[in-house]
Short mmCIF file of C-alpha atoms and ligand atoms in Angstrom, two decimals:
data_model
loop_
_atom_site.label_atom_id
_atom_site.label_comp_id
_atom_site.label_asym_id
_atom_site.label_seq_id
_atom_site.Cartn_x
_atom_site.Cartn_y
_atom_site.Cartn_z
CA UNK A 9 -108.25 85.57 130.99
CA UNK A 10 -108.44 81.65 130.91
CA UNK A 11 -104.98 81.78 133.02
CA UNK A 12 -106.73 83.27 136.09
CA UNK A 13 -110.20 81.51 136.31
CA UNK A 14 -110.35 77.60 135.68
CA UNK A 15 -113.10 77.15 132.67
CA UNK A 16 -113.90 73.85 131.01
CA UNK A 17 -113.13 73.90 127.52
CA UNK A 18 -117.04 73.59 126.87
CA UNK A 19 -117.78 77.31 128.25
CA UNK A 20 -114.84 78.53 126.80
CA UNK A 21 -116.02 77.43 123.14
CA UNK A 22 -119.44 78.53 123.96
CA UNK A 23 -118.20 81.77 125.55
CA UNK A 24 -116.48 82.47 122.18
CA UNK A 25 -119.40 81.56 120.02
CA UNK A 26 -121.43 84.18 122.57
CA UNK A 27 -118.91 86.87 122.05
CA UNK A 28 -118.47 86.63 118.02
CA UNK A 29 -122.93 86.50 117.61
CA UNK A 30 -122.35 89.79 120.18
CA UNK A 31 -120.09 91.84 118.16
CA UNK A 32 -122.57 93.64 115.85
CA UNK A 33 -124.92 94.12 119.10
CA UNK A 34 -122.62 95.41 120.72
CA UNK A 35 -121.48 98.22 118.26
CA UNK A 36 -124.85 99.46 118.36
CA UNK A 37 -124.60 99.73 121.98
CA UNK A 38 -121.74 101.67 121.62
CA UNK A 39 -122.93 104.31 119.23
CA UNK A 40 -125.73 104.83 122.02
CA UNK A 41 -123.30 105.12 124.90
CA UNK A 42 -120.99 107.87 122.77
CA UNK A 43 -124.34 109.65 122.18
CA UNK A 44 -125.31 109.50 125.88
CA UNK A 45 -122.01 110.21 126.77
CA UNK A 46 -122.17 113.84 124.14
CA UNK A 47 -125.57 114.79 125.92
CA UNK A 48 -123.92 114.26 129.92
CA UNK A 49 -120.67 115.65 129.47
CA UNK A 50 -122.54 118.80 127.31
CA UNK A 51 -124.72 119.00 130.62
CA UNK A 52 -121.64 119.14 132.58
CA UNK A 53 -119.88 121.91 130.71
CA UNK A 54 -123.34 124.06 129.87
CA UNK A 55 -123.52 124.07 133.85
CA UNK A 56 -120.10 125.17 134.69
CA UNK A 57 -119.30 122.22 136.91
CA UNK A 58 -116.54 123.05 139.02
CA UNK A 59 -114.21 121.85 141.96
CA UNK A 60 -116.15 124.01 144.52
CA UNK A 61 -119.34 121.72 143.99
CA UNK A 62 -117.70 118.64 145.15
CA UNK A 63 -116.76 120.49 148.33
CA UNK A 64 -120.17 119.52 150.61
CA UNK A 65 -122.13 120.89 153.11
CA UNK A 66 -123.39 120.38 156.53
CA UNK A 67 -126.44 121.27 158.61
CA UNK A 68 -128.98 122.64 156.82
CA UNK A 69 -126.86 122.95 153.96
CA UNK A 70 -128.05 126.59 153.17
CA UNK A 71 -126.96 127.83 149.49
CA UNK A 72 -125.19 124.38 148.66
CA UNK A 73 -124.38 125.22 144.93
CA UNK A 74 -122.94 121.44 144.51
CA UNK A 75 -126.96 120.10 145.61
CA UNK A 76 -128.19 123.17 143.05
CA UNK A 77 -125.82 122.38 139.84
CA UNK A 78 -126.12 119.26 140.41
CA UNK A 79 -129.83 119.18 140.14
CA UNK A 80 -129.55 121.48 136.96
CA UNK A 81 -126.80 118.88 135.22
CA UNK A 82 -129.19 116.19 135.64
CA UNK A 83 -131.80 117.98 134.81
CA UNK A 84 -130.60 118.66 131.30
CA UNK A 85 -128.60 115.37 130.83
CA UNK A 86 -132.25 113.81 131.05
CA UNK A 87 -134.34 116.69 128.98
CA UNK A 88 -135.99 117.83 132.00
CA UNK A 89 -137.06 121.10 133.34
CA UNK A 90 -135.97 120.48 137.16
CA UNK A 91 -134.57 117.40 138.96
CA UNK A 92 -134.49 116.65 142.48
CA UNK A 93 -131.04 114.55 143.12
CA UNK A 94 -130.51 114.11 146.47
CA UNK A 95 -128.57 111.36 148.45
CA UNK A 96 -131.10 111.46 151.43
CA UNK A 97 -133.26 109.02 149.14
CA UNK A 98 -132.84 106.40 150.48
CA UNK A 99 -133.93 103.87 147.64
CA UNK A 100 -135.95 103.68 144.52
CA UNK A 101 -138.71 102.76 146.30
CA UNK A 102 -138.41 105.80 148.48
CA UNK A 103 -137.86 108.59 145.70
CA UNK A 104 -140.89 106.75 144.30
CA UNK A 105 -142.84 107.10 147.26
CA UNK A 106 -141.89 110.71 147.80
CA UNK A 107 -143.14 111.38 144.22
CA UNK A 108 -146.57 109.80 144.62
CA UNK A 109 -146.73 111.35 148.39
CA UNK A 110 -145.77 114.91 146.66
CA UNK A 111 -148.47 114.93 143.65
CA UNK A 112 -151.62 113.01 144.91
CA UNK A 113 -153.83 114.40 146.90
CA UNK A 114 -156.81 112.78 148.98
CA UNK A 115 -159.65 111.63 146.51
CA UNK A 116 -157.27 111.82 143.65
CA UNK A 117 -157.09 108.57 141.56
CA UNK A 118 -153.86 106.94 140.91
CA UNK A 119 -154.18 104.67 137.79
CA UNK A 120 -151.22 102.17 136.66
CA UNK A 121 -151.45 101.73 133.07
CA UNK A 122 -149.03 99.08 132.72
CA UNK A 123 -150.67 96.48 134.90
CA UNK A 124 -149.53 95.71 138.45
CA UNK A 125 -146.10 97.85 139.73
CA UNK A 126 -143.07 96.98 141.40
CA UNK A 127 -143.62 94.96 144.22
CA UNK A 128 -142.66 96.84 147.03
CA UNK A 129 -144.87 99.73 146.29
CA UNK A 130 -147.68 97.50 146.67
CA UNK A 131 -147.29 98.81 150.72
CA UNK A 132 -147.03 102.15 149.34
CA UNK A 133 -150.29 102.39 147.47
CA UNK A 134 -151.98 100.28 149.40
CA UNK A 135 -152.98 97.49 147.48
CA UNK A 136 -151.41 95.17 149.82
CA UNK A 137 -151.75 96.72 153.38
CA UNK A 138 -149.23 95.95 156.41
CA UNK A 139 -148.71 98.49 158.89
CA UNK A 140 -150.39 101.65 156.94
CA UNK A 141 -149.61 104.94 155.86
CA UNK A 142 -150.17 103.74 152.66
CA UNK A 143 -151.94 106.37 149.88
CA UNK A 144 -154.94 104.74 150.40
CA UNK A 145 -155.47 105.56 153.97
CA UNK A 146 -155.01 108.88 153.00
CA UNK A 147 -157.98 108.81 150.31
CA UNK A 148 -155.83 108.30 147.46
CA UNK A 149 -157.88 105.96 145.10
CA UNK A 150 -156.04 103.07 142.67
CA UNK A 151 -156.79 101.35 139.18
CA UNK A 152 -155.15 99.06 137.12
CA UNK A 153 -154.79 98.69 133.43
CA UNK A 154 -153.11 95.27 133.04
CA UNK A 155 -150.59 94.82 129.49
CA UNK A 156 -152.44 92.66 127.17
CA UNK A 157 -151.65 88.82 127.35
CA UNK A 158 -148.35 89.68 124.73
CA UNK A 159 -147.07 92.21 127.15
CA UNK A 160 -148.06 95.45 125.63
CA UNK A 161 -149.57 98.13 126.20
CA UNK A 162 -153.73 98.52 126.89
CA UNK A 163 -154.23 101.57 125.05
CA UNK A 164 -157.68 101.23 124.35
CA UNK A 165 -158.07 100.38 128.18
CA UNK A 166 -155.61 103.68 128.87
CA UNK A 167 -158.09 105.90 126.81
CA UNK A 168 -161.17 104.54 128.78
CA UNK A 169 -159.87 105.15 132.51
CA UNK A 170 -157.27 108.32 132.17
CA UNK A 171 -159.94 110.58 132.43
CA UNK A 172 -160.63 110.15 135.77
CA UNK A 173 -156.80 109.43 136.80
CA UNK A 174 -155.02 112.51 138.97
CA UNK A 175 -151.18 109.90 138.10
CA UNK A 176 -151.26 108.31 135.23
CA UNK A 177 -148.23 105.75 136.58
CA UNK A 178 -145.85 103.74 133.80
CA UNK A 179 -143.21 101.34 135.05
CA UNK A 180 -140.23 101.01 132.06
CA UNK A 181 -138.60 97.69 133.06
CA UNK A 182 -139.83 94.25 133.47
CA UNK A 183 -138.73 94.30 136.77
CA UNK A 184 -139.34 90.61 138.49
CA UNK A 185 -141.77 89.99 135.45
CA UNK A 186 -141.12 88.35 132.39
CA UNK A 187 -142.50 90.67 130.24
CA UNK A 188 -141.15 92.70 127.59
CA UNK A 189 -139.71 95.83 129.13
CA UNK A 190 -141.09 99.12 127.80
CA UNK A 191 -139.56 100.83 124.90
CA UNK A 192 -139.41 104.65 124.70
CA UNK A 193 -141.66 104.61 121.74
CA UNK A 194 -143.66 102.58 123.12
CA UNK A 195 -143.64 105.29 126.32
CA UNK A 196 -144.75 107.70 123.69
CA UNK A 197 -147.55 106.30 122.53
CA UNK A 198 -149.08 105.61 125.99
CA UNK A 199 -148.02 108.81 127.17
CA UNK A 200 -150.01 110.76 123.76
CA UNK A 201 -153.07 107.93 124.72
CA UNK A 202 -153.07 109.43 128.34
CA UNK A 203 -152.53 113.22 127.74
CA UNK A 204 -155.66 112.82 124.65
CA UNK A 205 -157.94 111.26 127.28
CA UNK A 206 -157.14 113.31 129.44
CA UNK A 207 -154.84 116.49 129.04
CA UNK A 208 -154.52 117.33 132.78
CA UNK A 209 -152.70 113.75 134.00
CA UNK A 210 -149.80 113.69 135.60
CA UNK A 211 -147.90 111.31 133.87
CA UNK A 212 -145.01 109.62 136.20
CA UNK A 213 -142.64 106.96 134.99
CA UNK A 214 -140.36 104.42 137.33
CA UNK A 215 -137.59 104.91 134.90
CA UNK A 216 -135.11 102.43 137.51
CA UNK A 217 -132.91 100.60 135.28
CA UNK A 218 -133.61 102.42 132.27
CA UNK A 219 -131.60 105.38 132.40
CA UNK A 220 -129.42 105.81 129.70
CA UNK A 221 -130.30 102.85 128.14
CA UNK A 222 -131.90 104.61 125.27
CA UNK A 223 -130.91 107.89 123.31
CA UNK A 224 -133.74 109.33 125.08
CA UNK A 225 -135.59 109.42 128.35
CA UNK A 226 -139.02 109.31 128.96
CA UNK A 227 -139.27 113.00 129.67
CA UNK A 228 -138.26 113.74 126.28
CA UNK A 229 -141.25 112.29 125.08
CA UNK A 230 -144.02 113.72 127.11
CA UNK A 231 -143.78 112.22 130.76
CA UNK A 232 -144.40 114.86 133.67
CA UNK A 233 -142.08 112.90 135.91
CA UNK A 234 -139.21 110.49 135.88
CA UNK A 235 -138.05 108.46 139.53
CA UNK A 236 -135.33 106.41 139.97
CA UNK A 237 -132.57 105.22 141.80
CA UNK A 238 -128.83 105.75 142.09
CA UNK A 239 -127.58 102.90 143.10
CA UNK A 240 -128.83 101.46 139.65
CA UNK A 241 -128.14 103.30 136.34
CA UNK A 242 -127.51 106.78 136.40
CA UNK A 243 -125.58 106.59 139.97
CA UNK A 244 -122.69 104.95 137.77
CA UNK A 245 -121.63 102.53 139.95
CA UNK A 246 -120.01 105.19 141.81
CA UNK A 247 -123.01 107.15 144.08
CA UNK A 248 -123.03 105.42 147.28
CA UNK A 249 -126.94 105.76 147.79
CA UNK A 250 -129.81 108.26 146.65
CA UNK A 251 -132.41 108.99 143.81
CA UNK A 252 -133.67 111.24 142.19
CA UNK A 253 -136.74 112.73 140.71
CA UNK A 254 -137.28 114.69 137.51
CA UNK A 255 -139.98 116.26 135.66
CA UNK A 256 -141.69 119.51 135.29
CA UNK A 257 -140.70 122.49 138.00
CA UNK A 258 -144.16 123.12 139.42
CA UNK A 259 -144.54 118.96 140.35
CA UNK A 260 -140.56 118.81 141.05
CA UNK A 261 -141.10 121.25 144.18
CA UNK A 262 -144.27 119.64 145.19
CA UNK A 263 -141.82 116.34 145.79
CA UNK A 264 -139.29 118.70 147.13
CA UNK A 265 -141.90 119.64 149.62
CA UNK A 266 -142.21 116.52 150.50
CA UNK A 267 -138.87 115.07 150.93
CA UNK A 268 -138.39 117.89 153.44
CA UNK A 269 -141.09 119.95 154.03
CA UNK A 270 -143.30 122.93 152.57
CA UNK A 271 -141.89 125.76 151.76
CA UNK A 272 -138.09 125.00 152.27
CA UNK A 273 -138.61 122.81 149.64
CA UNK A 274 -134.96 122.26 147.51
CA UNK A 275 -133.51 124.64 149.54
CA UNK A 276 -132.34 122.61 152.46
CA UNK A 277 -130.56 119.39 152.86
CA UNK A 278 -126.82 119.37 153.15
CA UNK A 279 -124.80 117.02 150.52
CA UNK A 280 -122.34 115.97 153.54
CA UNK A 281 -119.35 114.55 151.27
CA UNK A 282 -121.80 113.08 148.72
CA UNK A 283 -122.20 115.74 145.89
CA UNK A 284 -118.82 114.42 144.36
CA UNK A 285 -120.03 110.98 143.85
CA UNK A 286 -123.04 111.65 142.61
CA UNK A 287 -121.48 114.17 139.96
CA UNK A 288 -118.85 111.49 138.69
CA UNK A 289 -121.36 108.42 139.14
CA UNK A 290 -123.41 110.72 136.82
CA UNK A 291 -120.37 111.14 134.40
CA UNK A 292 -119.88 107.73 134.27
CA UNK A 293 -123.46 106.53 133.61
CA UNK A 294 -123.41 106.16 130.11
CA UNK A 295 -120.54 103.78 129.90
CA UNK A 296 -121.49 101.75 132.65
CA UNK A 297 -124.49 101.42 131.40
CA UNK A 298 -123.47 100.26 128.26
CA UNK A 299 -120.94 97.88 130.10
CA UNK A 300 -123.94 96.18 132.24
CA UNK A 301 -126.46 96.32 128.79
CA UNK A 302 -123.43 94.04 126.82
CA UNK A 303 -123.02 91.78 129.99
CA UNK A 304 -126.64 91.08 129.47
CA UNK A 305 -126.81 90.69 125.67
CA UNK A 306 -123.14 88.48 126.40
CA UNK A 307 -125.49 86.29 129.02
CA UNK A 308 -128.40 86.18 126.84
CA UNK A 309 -126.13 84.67 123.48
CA UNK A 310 -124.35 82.04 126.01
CA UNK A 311 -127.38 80.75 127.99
CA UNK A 312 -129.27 80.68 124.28
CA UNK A 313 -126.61 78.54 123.09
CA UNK A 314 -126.95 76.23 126.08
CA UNK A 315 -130.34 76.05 125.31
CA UNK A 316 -131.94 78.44 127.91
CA UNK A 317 -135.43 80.61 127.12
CA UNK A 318 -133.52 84.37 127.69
CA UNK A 319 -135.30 87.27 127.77
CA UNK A 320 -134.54 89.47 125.90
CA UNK A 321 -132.73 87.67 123.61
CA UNK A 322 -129.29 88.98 122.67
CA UNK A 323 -129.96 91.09 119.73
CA UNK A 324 -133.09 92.47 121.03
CA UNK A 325 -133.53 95.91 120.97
CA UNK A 326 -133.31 96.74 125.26
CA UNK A 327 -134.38 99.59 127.31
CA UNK A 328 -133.03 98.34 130.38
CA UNK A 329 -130.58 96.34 132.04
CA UNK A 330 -132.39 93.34 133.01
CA UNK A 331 -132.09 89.87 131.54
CA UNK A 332 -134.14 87.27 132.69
CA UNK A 333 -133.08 83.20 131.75
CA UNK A 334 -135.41 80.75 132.64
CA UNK A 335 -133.49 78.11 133.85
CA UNK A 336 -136.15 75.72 134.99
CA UNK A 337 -135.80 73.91 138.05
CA UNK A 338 -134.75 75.00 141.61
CA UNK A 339 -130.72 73.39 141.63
CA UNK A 340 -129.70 75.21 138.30
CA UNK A 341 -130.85 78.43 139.63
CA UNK A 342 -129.06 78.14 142.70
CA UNK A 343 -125.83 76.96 140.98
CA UNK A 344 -126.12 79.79 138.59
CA UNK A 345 -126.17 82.33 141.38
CA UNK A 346 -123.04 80.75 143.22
CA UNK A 347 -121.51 81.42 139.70
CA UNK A 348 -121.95 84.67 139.38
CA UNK A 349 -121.46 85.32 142.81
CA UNK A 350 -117.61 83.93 142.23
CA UNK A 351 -117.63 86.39 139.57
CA UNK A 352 -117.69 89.70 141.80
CA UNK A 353 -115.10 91.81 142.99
CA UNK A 354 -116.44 91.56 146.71
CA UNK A 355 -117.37 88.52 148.81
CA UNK A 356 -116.29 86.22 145.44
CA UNK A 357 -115.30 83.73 148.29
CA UNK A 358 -118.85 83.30 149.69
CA UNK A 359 -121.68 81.20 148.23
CA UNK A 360 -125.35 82.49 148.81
CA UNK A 361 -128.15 79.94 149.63
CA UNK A 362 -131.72 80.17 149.37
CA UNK A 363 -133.53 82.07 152.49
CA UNK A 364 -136.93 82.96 153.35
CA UNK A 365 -136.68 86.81 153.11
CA UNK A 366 -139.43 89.41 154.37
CA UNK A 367 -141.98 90.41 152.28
CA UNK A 368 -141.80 87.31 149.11
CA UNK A 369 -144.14 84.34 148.97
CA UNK A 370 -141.55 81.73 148.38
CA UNK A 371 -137.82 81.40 149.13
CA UNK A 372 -135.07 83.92 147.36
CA UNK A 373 -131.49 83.61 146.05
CA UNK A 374 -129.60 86.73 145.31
CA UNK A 375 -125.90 86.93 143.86
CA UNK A 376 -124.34 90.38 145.07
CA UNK A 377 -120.57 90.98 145.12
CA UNK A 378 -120.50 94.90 144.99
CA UNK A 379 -118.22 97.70 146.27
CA UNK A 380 -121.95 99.55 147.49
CA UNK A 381 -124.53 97.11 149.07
CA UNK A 382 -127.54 96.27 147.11
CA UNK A 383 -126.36 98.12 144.10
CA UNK A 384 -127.71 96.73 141.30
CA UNK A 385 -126.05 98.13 138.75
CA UNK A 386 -122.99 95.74 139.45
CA UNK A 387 -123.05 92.44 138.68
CA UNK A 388 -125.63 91.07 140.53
CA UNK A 389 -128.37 88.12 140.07
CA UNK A 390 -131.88 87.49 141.80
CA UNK A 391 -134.39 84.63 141.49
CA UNK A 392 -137.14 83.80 143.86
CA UNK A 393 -137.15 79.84 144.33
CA UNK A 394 -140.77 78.89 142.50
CA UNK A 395 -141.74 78.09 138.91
CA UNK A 396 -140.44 79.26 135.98
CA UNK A 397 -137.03 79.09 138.16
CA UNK A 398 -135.86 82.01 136.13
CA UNK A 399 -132.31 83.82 137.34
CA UNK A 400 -132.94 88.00 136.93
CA UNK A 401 -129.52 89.24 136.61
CA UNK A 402 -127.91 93.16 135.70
CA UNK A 403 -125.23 95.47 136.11
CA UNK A 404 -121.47 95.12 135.75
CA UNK A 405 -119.46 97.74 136.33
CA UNK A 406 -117.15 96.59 133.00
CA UNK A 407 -118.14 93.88 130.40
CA UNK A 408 -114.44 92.39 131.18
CA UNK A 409 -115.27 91.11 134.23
CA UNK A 410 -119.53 91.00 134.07
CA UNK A 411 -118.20 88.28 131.05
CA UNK A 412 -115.88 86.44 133.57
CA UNK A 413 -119.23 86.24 136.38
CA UNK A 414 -121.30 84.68 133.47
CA UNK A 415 -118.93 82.50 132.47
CA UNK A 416 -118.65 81.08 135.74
CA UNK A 417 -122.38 81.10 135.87
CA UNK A 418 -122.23 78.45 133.38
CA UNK A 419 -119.15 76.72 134.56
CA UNK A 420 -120.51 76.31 138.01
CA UNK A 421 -123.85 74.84 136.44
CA UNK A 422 -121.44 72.23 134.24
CA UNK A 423 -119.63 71.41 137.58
CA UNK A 424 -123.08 69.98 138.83
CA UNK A 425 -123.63 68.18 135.83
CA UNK A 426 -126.96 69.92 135.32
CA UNK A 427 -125.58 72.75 132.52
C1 LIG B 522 -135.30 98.65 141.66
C2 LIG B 522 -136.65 99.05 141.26
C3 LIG B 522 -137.44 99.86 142.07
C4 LIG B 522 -136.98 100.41 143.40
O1 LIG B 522 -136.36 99.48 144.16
P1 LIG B 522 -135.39 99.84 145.37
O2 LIG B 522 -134.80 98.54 145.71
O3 LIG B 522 -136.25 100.42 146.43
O4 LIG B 522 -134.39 100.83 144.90
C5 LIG B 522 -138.68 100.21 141.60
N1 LIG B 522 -139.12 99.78 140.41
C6 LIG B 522 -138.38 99.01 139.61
C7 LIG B 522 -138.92 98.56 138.29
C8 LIG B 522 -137.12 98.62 140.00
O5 LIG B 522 -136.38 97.87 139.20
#
């Protein structure tokens, strides 16, 4: 690989060092990708996928058996009852939305048990209000349990508020947090805390980058409903936009009736020619997955050895993709970005800079070279420009070349003296 992209000697040692410390991590990443692997392509066959589901519809898309089998494979590949996997989501944020919007109702409580969530739901819920049509201005209360100072969960602080809590609401990953992302078990136990205080909760998880990650999913131990995205995990690099949401039938069609409107319910929206993307995207998850989780673990070894807090470090247990490295101050962020960036399959020739973007309190530098815009599941690296000047990166569609992008991460850092 050396005879195609220039690396100083340094980062090549280093890179080495990285890769021999990964080995045994990354076996163990492989015996969960061959058992994720089993449990989709089982899905697949138990369902009798077939050429005529890749075919599409239009209009209303009456009687689509692609948008029905599809539904059903994911469903099962997941260890849920129902699934809603459409391509008219048009983000995370939006299947999420949709989900909230479907189960709560006005003077329901919705009660996040694993402190603050994703930032752009902050609009949705209303604890940050803009231009409205948040839950809150239709009478949907909010509370908070915030993870103790160590990151974990509250469960004493669970037990005390579920009762009165319509959602109880988890969020899996760190997201743009450096805390410890959320491990299944640990899912489990908050999920048994919630359902003993209070049997009736509707426990939802944002499951984005967590898919797959893990032998199981959060539905298979206890959550009501699972949202994410598919332009991150189980999208497989190859769905070209959508979500999906999965959980128990009865709260699956309430979100149906949502995304398009009582009483049609699943039974509308036409797949156009998406269905096949999402079916192989689906296929693929596993290894990709397992790909982006060893470019992370391969980034977290490196930037250790150059003396970088990572989180997690490399042979961390993970249940997502994310790895954060706090890099420190504004320039090494900003050359680890470009670095990355070089790395990409798409728009390698472009450098990104710093810009004030809508909606964050401080500037923002994002690495993205990927065949689907935004998708996070390729290589791809975020870090807003304030202290700890941490770099967020995830994804790679193969560890061959999400290696090469981190790499140059570190080689473009050297080239500015500042590695
Ligand atoms: C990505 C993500 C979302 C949704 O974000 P979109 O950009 O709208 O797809 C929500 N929660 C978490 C934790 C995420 O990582």
């Amino acid at each position: 690989m050396y005879e195609f992209f220039d690396l100083d000697p340094r980062v090549r040692q280093a890179g080495e060092r990285a890769m021999g410390v990964c080995r045994p991590v990354f076996e163990k990443m492989d015996t969960v990708r061959d058992y994720n692997q089993a449990k989709v392509l089982r899905a697949f066959a138990d369902n009798h996928v077939s050429e005529s589901h890749f075919m599409g519809s239009t209009g209303y898309g009456y009687g689509d058996r692609g948008r029905e089998t599809l539904d059903a494979v994911f469903a099962q590949a997941v260890g849920a009852p129902d699934a809603l996997v459409r391509h008219n989501f048009v983000s995370g944020t939006h299947a999420l939305t949709v989900a909230l919007f479907g189960v709560l109702r006005p003077g329901d409580t919705l009660l996040a048990v694993t402190g603050a969530p994703y930032d752009t739901l902050e609009e949705v819920i209303g604890i940050r209000e803009t231009g409205g049509g948040s839950l809150r201005e239709f009478g949907v209360l909010y509370d908070q349990v915030d993870l103790t100072e160590d990151g974990a969960p509250d469960l004493a602080g669970i037990a005390a508020k579920a009762a009165g809590a319509k959602v109880a609401y988890i969020q899996r990953s760190r997201g743009y947090s450096l805390r410890p992302s959320l491990s299944i078990d640990t899912l489990e136990a908050i999920i048994r805390t919630v359902k003993q205080a209070n049997p009736d909760a509707v426990v939802m998880v944002d499951n984005c980058y967590g898919e797959f990650v893990e032998r199981k999913e959060p539905t298979q131990v206890g959550a009501d409903l699972i949202v994410g995205s598919l332009i991150k995990n189980p999208g497989g690099g190859i769905a070209q936009t959508g979500g999906y949401i999965a959980g128990r039938k009865d709260l699956v069609e309430r979100c149906a009736y949502r995304l398009t409107s009582p009483g049609t319910g699943k039974e509308v929206g036409c797949t156009l020619h998406e269905s096949k993307p999402m079916f192989m995207g689906l296929f693929f998850a596993p290894n990709v997955v397992s790909e982006a989780l060893k470019t992370a673990a391969f980034a977290a070894a490196l930037f250790d050895g150059f003396g970088y807090p990572v989180y997690p470090a490399f042979d961390e247990p993970r249940t997502d993709i994310i790895q954060a490295i706090r890099l420190g101050t504004p320039e090494k962020l900003v050359a680890f970005c470009q670095g990355i960036q070089k790395g990409s399959p798409v728009d390698a020739f472009v450098s990104p800079e710093p810009w004030d973007m809508p909606g964050y309190d401080s500037q923002v530098i994002m690495a993205a070279g990927a065949f689907t815009s935004g998708a996070s599941i390729e290589l791809s690296a975020d870090a807003p420009l304030r202290a700890p000047y941490a770099a967020w990166m995830q994804g790679g569609l193969t560890f061959a070349s999400g290696r090469i992008g981190v790499l140059l991460a570190a080689q473009s850092m050297l080239e500015q003296g500042i590695l």
